[in-house]
Amino acid sequence: MSSPTARMLNEFALTPLRMATAATNGWAHYVSTLPRSATPLDLNRDLLTWWRARSVRERPTWTHPNEVVREWPVARLRDYSAPEPSCALPTLLLPPQAGHDSCIVDYAPGQSQLLTLREAGLDLLYTLDWAGASAANLHATVEDYLAVVAETVQLVGGKVNLVGDCQGGWLAVLYTALHPERVNTLTIAGAPVDFHAGESPLRDWTRLLGSAGRRGGAGEIALYRAMVEHSGGAQRGRSQVLGFKLLEPLAEWERDVALLAHIRDPEYVARHIEFTNWFEWTQDVPGGFYLWIVEHLFLNNELVTGELVVGGLRVDLGLIECPLFLIAGTADHITPADQVWALAQHVATPPESVHRELVRGGHLGLFMGRESLRDHWAPLMRRVRALS
């Protein structure tokens, strides 16, 4: 039995015990909040509120005012600039793209990555907003996405500070390697560059689902290809979300139990609903693009082996010379820090211009956590502003 398989089986074996422990602790906390005068009717009312709060599903929205200034089949361009920008150099943000809406980068008041960047002085500010799979983009390729980034850079001024989260991060790396003269600074957060580095359940699952076929051959991605074909040419967002849940089989249960424990706290309930709306409202990914990612990045790790070819051009990370800002989470089970730090090993950026920031917490907290935005993103982006 392989080590990754053993780790995953061990995690699932321990899940029932951990679920029972979480349920016991959550129930005890809830009971401790009940007034002595509580009746069975009060209990029923609380359980009904809990059920509604954990079940509500509403489309997530962008929190702050912005203007859609351009649209393509695969994305929209949103302008978050200040009315009178003080920064002459524009900043472009590439959000995550893994089965969820891009609005996580403008998640809520006090939890907006975009507002954090703007308040740090990067106030000539734009973000792409990825479109879900549709008849118009079902056959989109990585070249189509890079073309959108290239057109956006030209539209906003010709040179940018580029910021990329998760999958938006490796896309930002690709664009920078192909057009280094167009990028003033490059910031990536929770973005896999060396997909085989570190200990990652996501990496283990990808390898497990791949067959023992020839490296890079159809056999390795046969299961992934079958999933896409079964879904009519798209990778379903709900499948992506299910995959994330399997990486942390206890997390959703713990969230539900914690909701019951705090069901008499309206602010806590509102925050739970807000997160659930974003997490459970899924968005499909064009199937060909998804399969390209699996084969060339996750399985073959071509971004760091130097074998990646896009649009007929080899992607050479050694052409990147701009200042780098690398952000990773201490408990990120999607993209461990080693996968982010790896970029510095393959670029020509001088060591003194490589800035690493380790944030306490997991993957999503990197982009919308209050502590991450206040204590890490804000000071880092002020340094980017100083270079602009």
Coordinates of C-alpha atoms in Angstrom, one line a residue:
M1 CA 0.0 0.0 0.0
S2 CA 1.5 3.4 -1.0
S3 CA 2.2 6.0 1.6
P4 CA -0.3 8.5 0.2
T5 CA -3.1 5.9 0.1
A6 CA -2.3 4.8 3.7
R7 CA -2.5 8.4 4.9
M8 CA -5.9 8.9 3.2
L9 CA -7.3 5.7 4.6
N10 CA -6.0 6.5 8.1
E11 CA -7.7 10.0 7.8
F12 CA -11.0 8.4 6.9
A13 CA -10.7 5.8 9.6
L14 CA -10.4 8.4 12.3
T15 CA -13.3 10.5 10.9
P16 CA -16.1 8.9 12.8
L17 CA -14.4 9.3 16.2
R18 CA -13.6 12.9 15.4
M19 CA -17.2 13.5 14.3
A20 CA -18.5 12.1 17.6
T21 CA -16.1 14.3 19.6
A22 CA -17.1 17.4 17.7
A23 CA -20.8 16.6 18.1
T24 CA -20.4 16.1 21.8
N25 CA -18.5 19.3 22.3
G26 CA -20.9 21.3 20.1
W27 CA -24.0 20.0 21.9
A28 CA -22.4 20.8 25.3
H29 CA -21.6 24.3 24.2
Y30 CA -25.2 24.8 22.9
V31 CA -26.8 23.4 26.1
S32 CA -24.6 25.8 28.2
T33 CA -26.1 28.8 26.4
L34 CA -29.7 27.8 27.1
P35 CA -31.5 29.8 29.8
R36 CA -33.0 27.9 32.7
S37 CA -36.4 28.8 31.4
A38 CA -35.9 27.2 28.0
T39 CA -38.7 24.8 26.9
P40 CA -38.9 22.1 24.3
L41 CA -40.4 24.7 22.0
D42 CA -37.3 26.8 22.3
L43 CA -35.2 23.8 21.4
N44 CA -37.3 23.0 18.4
R45 CA -37.1 26.7 17.3
D46 CA -33.3 26.6 17.6
L47 CA -33.0 23.3 15.6
L48 CA -35.3 24.8 12.9
T49 CA -33.1 27.9 12.7
W50 CA -30.0 25.7 12.5
W51 CA -31.5 23.6 9.7
R52 CA -32.5 26.7 7.7
A53 CA -29.1 28.3 8.2
R54 CA -27.1 25.3 7.1
S55 CA -29.4 24.7 4.1
V56 CA -29.9 28.1 2.6
R57 CA -28.3 28.6 -0.9
E58 CA -28.3 32.1 -2.4
R59 CA -26.0 33.4 -5.2
P60 CA -22.9 35.1 -3.7
T61 CA -22.3 38.7 -4.8
W62 CA -19.5 41.2 -5.1
T63 CA -19.6 43.4 -2.0
H64 CA -18.3 46.8 -3.1
P65 CA -19.2 49.0 -6.1
N66 CA -17.4 48.2 -9.3
E67 CA -17.8 48.5 -13.1
V68 CA -17.7 45.7 -15.7
V69 CA -15.6 47.3 -18.5
R70 CA -15.0 44.3 -20.8
E71 CA -16.4 40.8 -21.3
W72 CA -15.1 37.7 -23.1
P73 CA -16.6 34.2 -23.2
V74 CA -14.3 33.1 -20.3
A75 CA -14.2 36.2 -18.1
R76 CA -15.3 39.7 -17.3
L77 CA -13.1 42.6 -16.3
R78 CA -14.1 44.6 -13.3
D79 CA -12.8 48.0 -12.4
Y80 CA -12.2 48.6 -8.7
S81 CA -10.2 51.8 -9.1
A82 CA -10.6 54.8 -6.8
P83 CA -12.4 57.8 -8.3
E84 CA -9.1 59.6 -8.6
P85 CA -6.3 57.0 -8.5
S86 CA -2.9 58.1 -7.1
C87 CA -1.0 55.1 -8.4
A88 CA 0.1 55.5 -12.1
L89 CA 0.7 51.8 -12.5
P90 CA -2.3 49.5 -12.6
T91 CA -2.7 46.4 -10.6
L92 CA -4.5 43.3 -12.0
L93 CA -5.9 40.5 -9.8
L94 CA -6.5 37.0 -11.1
P95 CA -8.9 35.2 -8.6
P96 CA -9.0 31.5 -7.9
Q97 CA -10.8 29.3 -10.4
A98 CA -11.8 26.0 -8.9
G99 CA -15.5 25.5 -9.0
H100 CA -16.5 28.7 -7.1
D101 CA -17.4 32.3 -7.9
S102 CA -14.6 34.8 -8.3
C103 CA -16.2 37.1 -5.8
I104 CA -14.2 35.6 -2.9
V105 CA -11.7 38.4 -3.6
D106 CA -14.4 40.9 -2.6
Y107 CA -16.0 38.6 0.0
A108 CA -17.5 40.9 2.6
P109 CA -17.0 44.2 4.4
G110 CA -13.7 44.0 6.3
Q111 CA -12.8 40.8 4.3
S112 CA -12.1 42.2 0.8
Q113 CA -8.8 41.5 -0.8
L114 CA -9.6 44.1 -3.4
L115 CA -10.3 46.8 -0.9
T116 CA -7.2 45.9 1.0
L117 CA -5.1 46.4 -2.1
R118 CA -6.8 49.7 -2.9
E119 CA -6.3 51.0 0.6
A120 CA -2.7 50.0 0.4
G121 CA -2.3 52.5 -2.4
L122 CA -2.8 50.2 -5.4
D123 CA -5.9 52.2 -6.3
L124 CA -5.7 51.8 -10.1
L125 CA -7.2 48.4 -9.7
Y126 CA -8.8 45.7 -11.8
T127 CA -9.8 42.1 -11.4
L128 CA -10.9 39.4 -13.8
D129 CA -14.1 37.6 -12.9
W130 CA -14.0 34.0 -14.4
A131 CA -17.2 32.9 -16.2
G132 CA -18.6 29.4 -15.7
A133 CA -18.6 26.8 -18.4
S134 CA -21.2 27.5 -21.1
A135 CA -21.8 26.8 -24.8
A136 CA -19.8 29.9 -25.5
N137 CA -16.6 28.7 -23.8
L138 CA -16.9 25.0 -23.4
H139 CA -13.8 24.4 -25.6
A140 CA -11.7 27.2 -24.1
T141 CA -8.0 26.5 -23.8
V142 CA -5.2 27.9 -21.6
E143 CA -4.3 30.1 -24.6
D144 CA -7.7 31.6 -24.5
Y145 CA -7.3 32.5 -20.8
L146 CA -3.8 33.9 -21.4
A147 CA -5.1 36.0 -24.3
V148 CA -7.7 37.6 -22.0
V149 CA -4.9 38.5 -19.5
A150 CA -2.8 39.9 -22.3
E151 CA -5.7 42.0 -23.7
T152 CA -6.5 43.3 -20.2
V153 CA -2.9 44.3 -19.6
Q154 CA -2.9 46.2 -22.9
L155 CA -6.3 47.8 -22.1
V156 CA -5.3 49.1 -18.6
G157 CA -1.9 50.5 -19.6
G158 CA 0.6 48.0 -21.0
K159 CA 2.3 47.1 -17.7
V160 CA 0.9 45.9 -14.4
N161 CA 1.5 44.7 -10.9
L162 CA 0.1 41.2 -11.3
V163 CA -1.6 39.4 -8.3
G164 CA -2.8 35.8 -8.6
D165 CA -4.6 33.6 -6.1
C166 CA -4.5 29.8 -6.3
Q167 CA -5.1 28.8 -10.0
G168 CA -5.1 32.5 -10.8
G169 CA -1.6 32.4 -9.4
W170 CA -0.1 29.8 -11.7
L171 CA -1.9 31.6 -14.6
A172 CA -0.2 34.8 -13.5
V173 CA 3.2 33.0 -13.5
L174 CA 2.6 31.7 -17.0
Y175 CA 1.8 35.1 -18.3
T176 CA 4.8 36.7 -16.6
A177 CA 7.2 34.1 -18.0
L178 CA 5.8 34.7 -21.5
H179 CA 5.6 38.5 -21.2
P180 CA 8.1 39.5 -18.5
E181 CA 8.4 43.0 -19.8
R182 CA 4.7 43.6 -19.1
V183 CA 4.9 42.8 -15.3
N184 CA 6.3 45.2 -12.7
T185 CA 5.8 42.9 -9.7
L186 CA 4.3 39.4 -9.3
T187 CA 2.4 38.3 -6.2
I188 CA 1.0 34.8 -5.9
A189 CA -0.9 33.4 -2.9
G190 CA -1.7 29.8 -2.3
A191 CA -0.6 29.1 -5.9
P192 CA 0.9 25.8 -6.9
V193 CA 4.1 26.2 -8.9
D194 CA 5.8 22.9 -8.1
F195 CA 2.8 20.7 -8.0
H196 CA 4.8 17.8 -6.6
A197 CA 6.4 19.6 -3.7
G198 CA 5.4 19.3 0.0
E199 CA 2.8 17.1 1.6
S200 CA -0.6 17.7 -0.1
P201 CA -3.8 15.6 0.1
L202 CA -4.8 17.1 -3.2
R203 CA -1.5 15.9 -4.8
D204 CA -2.1 12.4 -3.3
W205 CA -5.7 12.2 -4.6
T206 CA -4.6 13.3 -8.1
R207 CA -2.0 10.6 -8.2
L208 CA -4.4 8.0 -6.9
L209 CA -7.0 8.8 -9.5
G210 CA -4.4 8.7 -12.3
S211 CA -3.7 5.3 -13.7
A212 CA -0.4 3.6 -14.0
G213 CA -0.3 4.4 -17.7
R214 CA 2.6 5.9 -19.7
R215 CA 3.7 9.3 -18.3
G216 CA 1.6 12.0 -20.1
G217 CA -0.4 9.4 -22.0
A218 CA -4.2 9.1 -22.2
G219 CA -4.2 6.4 -19.6
E220 CA -3.1 8.7 -16.8
I221 CA -6.1 11.0 -17.2
A222 CA -8.7 8.5 -18.4
L223 CA -10.8 8.8 -15.3
Y224 CA -10.7 12.6 -15.5
R225 CA -11.6 12.5 -19.2
A226 CA -14.5 10.2 -18.5
M227 CA -15.8 12.6 -15.8
V228 CA -15.7 15.5 -18.2
E229 CA -17.4 13.5 -21.0
H230 CA -20.1 12.4 -18.6
S231 CA -20.8 16.0 -17.7
G232 CA -21.2 17.2 -21.3
G233 CA -17.7 18.6 -21.7
A234 CA -17.4 20.5 -18.4
Q235 CA -15.8 19.8 -15.1
R236 CA -18.8 20.3 -12.7
G237 CA -18.3 22.7 -9.9
R238 CA -20.2 20.4 -7.6
S239 CA -17.6 17.7 -8.3
Q240 CA -14.8 20.2 -7.4
V241 CA -16.5 21.0 -4.2
L242 CA -17.1 17.4 -3.3
G243 CA -13.4 16.8 -4.0
F244 CA -12.5 19.6 -1.5
K245 CA -14.8 18.1 1.1
L246 CA -13.1 14.7 0.7
L247 CA -9.7 16.3 1.3
E248 CA -11.1 17.4 4.7
P249 CA -13.9 15.0 5.5
L250 CA -14.4 16.4 9.0
A251 CA -14.5 20.1 8.1
E252 CA -18.1 20.5 7.0
W253 CA -19.4 18.5 10.0
E254 CA -17.4 20.7 12.3
R255 CA -18.9 23.8 10.7
D256 CA -22.4 22.5 11.2
V257 CA -21.8 21.5 14.8
A258 CA -20.2 24.9 15.5
L259 CA -23.3 26.6 13.9
L260 CA -25.6 24.7 16.4
A261 CA -23.3 25.7 19.3
H262 CA -23.7 29.4 18.3
I263 CA -27.2 29.3 17.0
R264 CA -28.3 32.0 19.4
D265 CA -25.6 34.4 18.1
P266 CA -27.2 36.2 15.0
E267 CA -23.8 37.5 13.8
Y268 CA -22.3 34.1 13.8
V269 CA -25.3 32.6 12.0
A270 CA -25.1 35.4 9.4
R271 CA -21.4 34.7 8.8
H272 CA -22.1 31.0 8.4
I273 CA -24.8 31.6 5.8
E274 CA -22.5 34.1 4.0
F275 CA -19.7 31.5 3.7
T276 CA -22.0 28.6 2.8
N277 CA -23.6 30.7 0.0
W278 CA -20.2 31.2 -1.5
F279 CA -18.8 27.7 -0.9
E280 CA -21.9 25.7 -2.1
W281 CA -22.9 27.9 -5.0
T282 CA -20.7 26.1 -7.6
Q283 CA -19.4 27.2 -11.0
D284 CA -18.4 24.7 -13.8
V285 CA -15.0 24.9 -15.5
P286 CA -14.5 24.3 -19.3
G287 CA -13.6 20.6 -19.6
G288 CA -10.7 20.9 -22.0
F289 CA -9.0 23.6 -19.8
Y290 CA -9.5 21.4 -16.8
L291 CA -8.0 18.3 -18.4
W292 CA -5.0 20.4 -19.6
I293 CA -4.4 21.5 -16.0
V294 CA -4.6 17.9 -14.7
E295 CA -2.3 16.5 -17.4
H296 CA 0.4 19.2 -17.8
L297 CA 0.5 20.7 -14.3
F298 CA -0.8 18.3 -11.7
L299 CA 0.5 15.1 -13.1
N300 CA 3.5 16.0 -15.3
N301 CA 4.6 19.1 -13.3
E302 CA 5.8 20.7 -16.5
L303 CA 5.8 24.2 -15.1
V304 CA 9.0 23.5 -13.2
T305 CA 10.5 20.7 -15.4
G306 CA 10.8 23.2 -18.2
E307 CA 8.7 21.1 -20.6
L308 CA 5.6 23.2 -20.6
V309 CA 4.7 24.6 -24.1
V310 CA 1.8 27.1 -24.5
G311 CA 0.8 28.6 -27.8
G312 CA 3.9 27.0 -29.4
L313 CA 6.3 28.7 -26.9
R314 CA 8.2 27.0 -24.1
V315 CA 7.4 28.6 -20.7
D316 CA 10.8 29.5 -19.2
L317 CA 10.5 30.7 -15.6
G318 CA 14.1 31.9 -15.8
L319 CA 12.9 34.9 -17.9
I320 CA 11.1 36.2 -14.8
E321 CA 13.2 39.0 -13.2
C322 CA 10.7 41.2 -11.4
P323 CA 10.2 41.4 -7.6
L324 CA 8.3 38.5 -6.2
F325 CA 5.8 38.4 -3.3
L326 CA 5.0 34.8 -2.3
I327 CA 2.2 34.1 0.2
A328 CA 1.4 30.7 1.7
G329 CA -0.7 29.3 4.6
T330 CA 0.7 27.3 7.5
A331 CA -2.3 24.9 7.4
D332 CA -3.0 25.0 3.6
H333 CA -4.0 21.5 2.6
I334 CA -4.7 22.5 -1.0
T335 CA -1.4 24.2 -1.7
P336 CA 1.4 23.7 0.9
A337 CA 3.9 26.4 1.3
D338 CA 6.7 24.4 -0.5
Q339 CA 4.6 24.5 -3.7
V340 CA 4.5 28.3 -3.5
W341 CA 8.1 28.9 -2.4
A342 CA 9.3 26.8 -5.4
L343 CA 8.9 29.7 -7.8
A344 CA 11.9 31.5 -6.3
Q345 CA 14.1 28.5 -7.2
H346 CA 13.4 28.8 -11.0
V347 CA 13.4 32.5 -11.7
A348 CA 16.1 35.1 -12.3
T349 CA 14.7 37.5 -9.6
P350 CA 17.6 38.4 -7.2
P351 CA 17.1 36.8 -3.8
E352 CA 16.8 40.2 -2.1
S353 CA 13.8 40.9 -4.3
V354 CA 11.9 37.7 -3.3
H355 CA 9.6 38.3 -0.3
R356 CA 8.0 35.3 1.4
E357 CA 5.0 35.7 3.8
L358 CA 3.7 32.7 5.8
V359 CA 0.1 33.3 7.0
R360 CA -1.4 31.4 10.0
G361 CA -4.3 29.4 8.6
G362 CA -5.6 27.5 5.7
H363 CA -6.2 28.0 2.0
L364 CA -9.3 30.2 1.8
G365 CA -8.2 32.3 4.7
L366 CA -5.3 33.5 2.6
F367 CA -7.7 35.4 0.4
M368 CA -10.5 36.5 2.7
G369 CA -9.3 36.0 6.3
R370 CA -9.4 39.2 8.4
E371 CA -6.0 38.5 10.0
S372 CA -4.4 37.6 6.7
L373 CA -5.6 40.8 5.0
R374 CA -4.8 43.1 7.8
D375 CA -1.5 41.7 9.0
H376 CA 0.0 40.3 5.8
W377 CA -1.6 41.6 2.6
A378 CA -1.8 45.2 3.7
P379 CA 1.9 45.7 4.5
L380 CA 3.0 43.6 1.5
M381 CA 0.9 45.6 -0.9
R382 CA 2.3 48.8 0.5
R383 CA 5.7 47.5 -0.5
V384 CA 4.4 46.8 -4.0
R385 CA 3.0 50.3 -4.1
A386 CA 6.5 51.7 -3.2
L387 CA 7.8 49.8 -6.2
S388 CA 5.2 51.3 -8.5

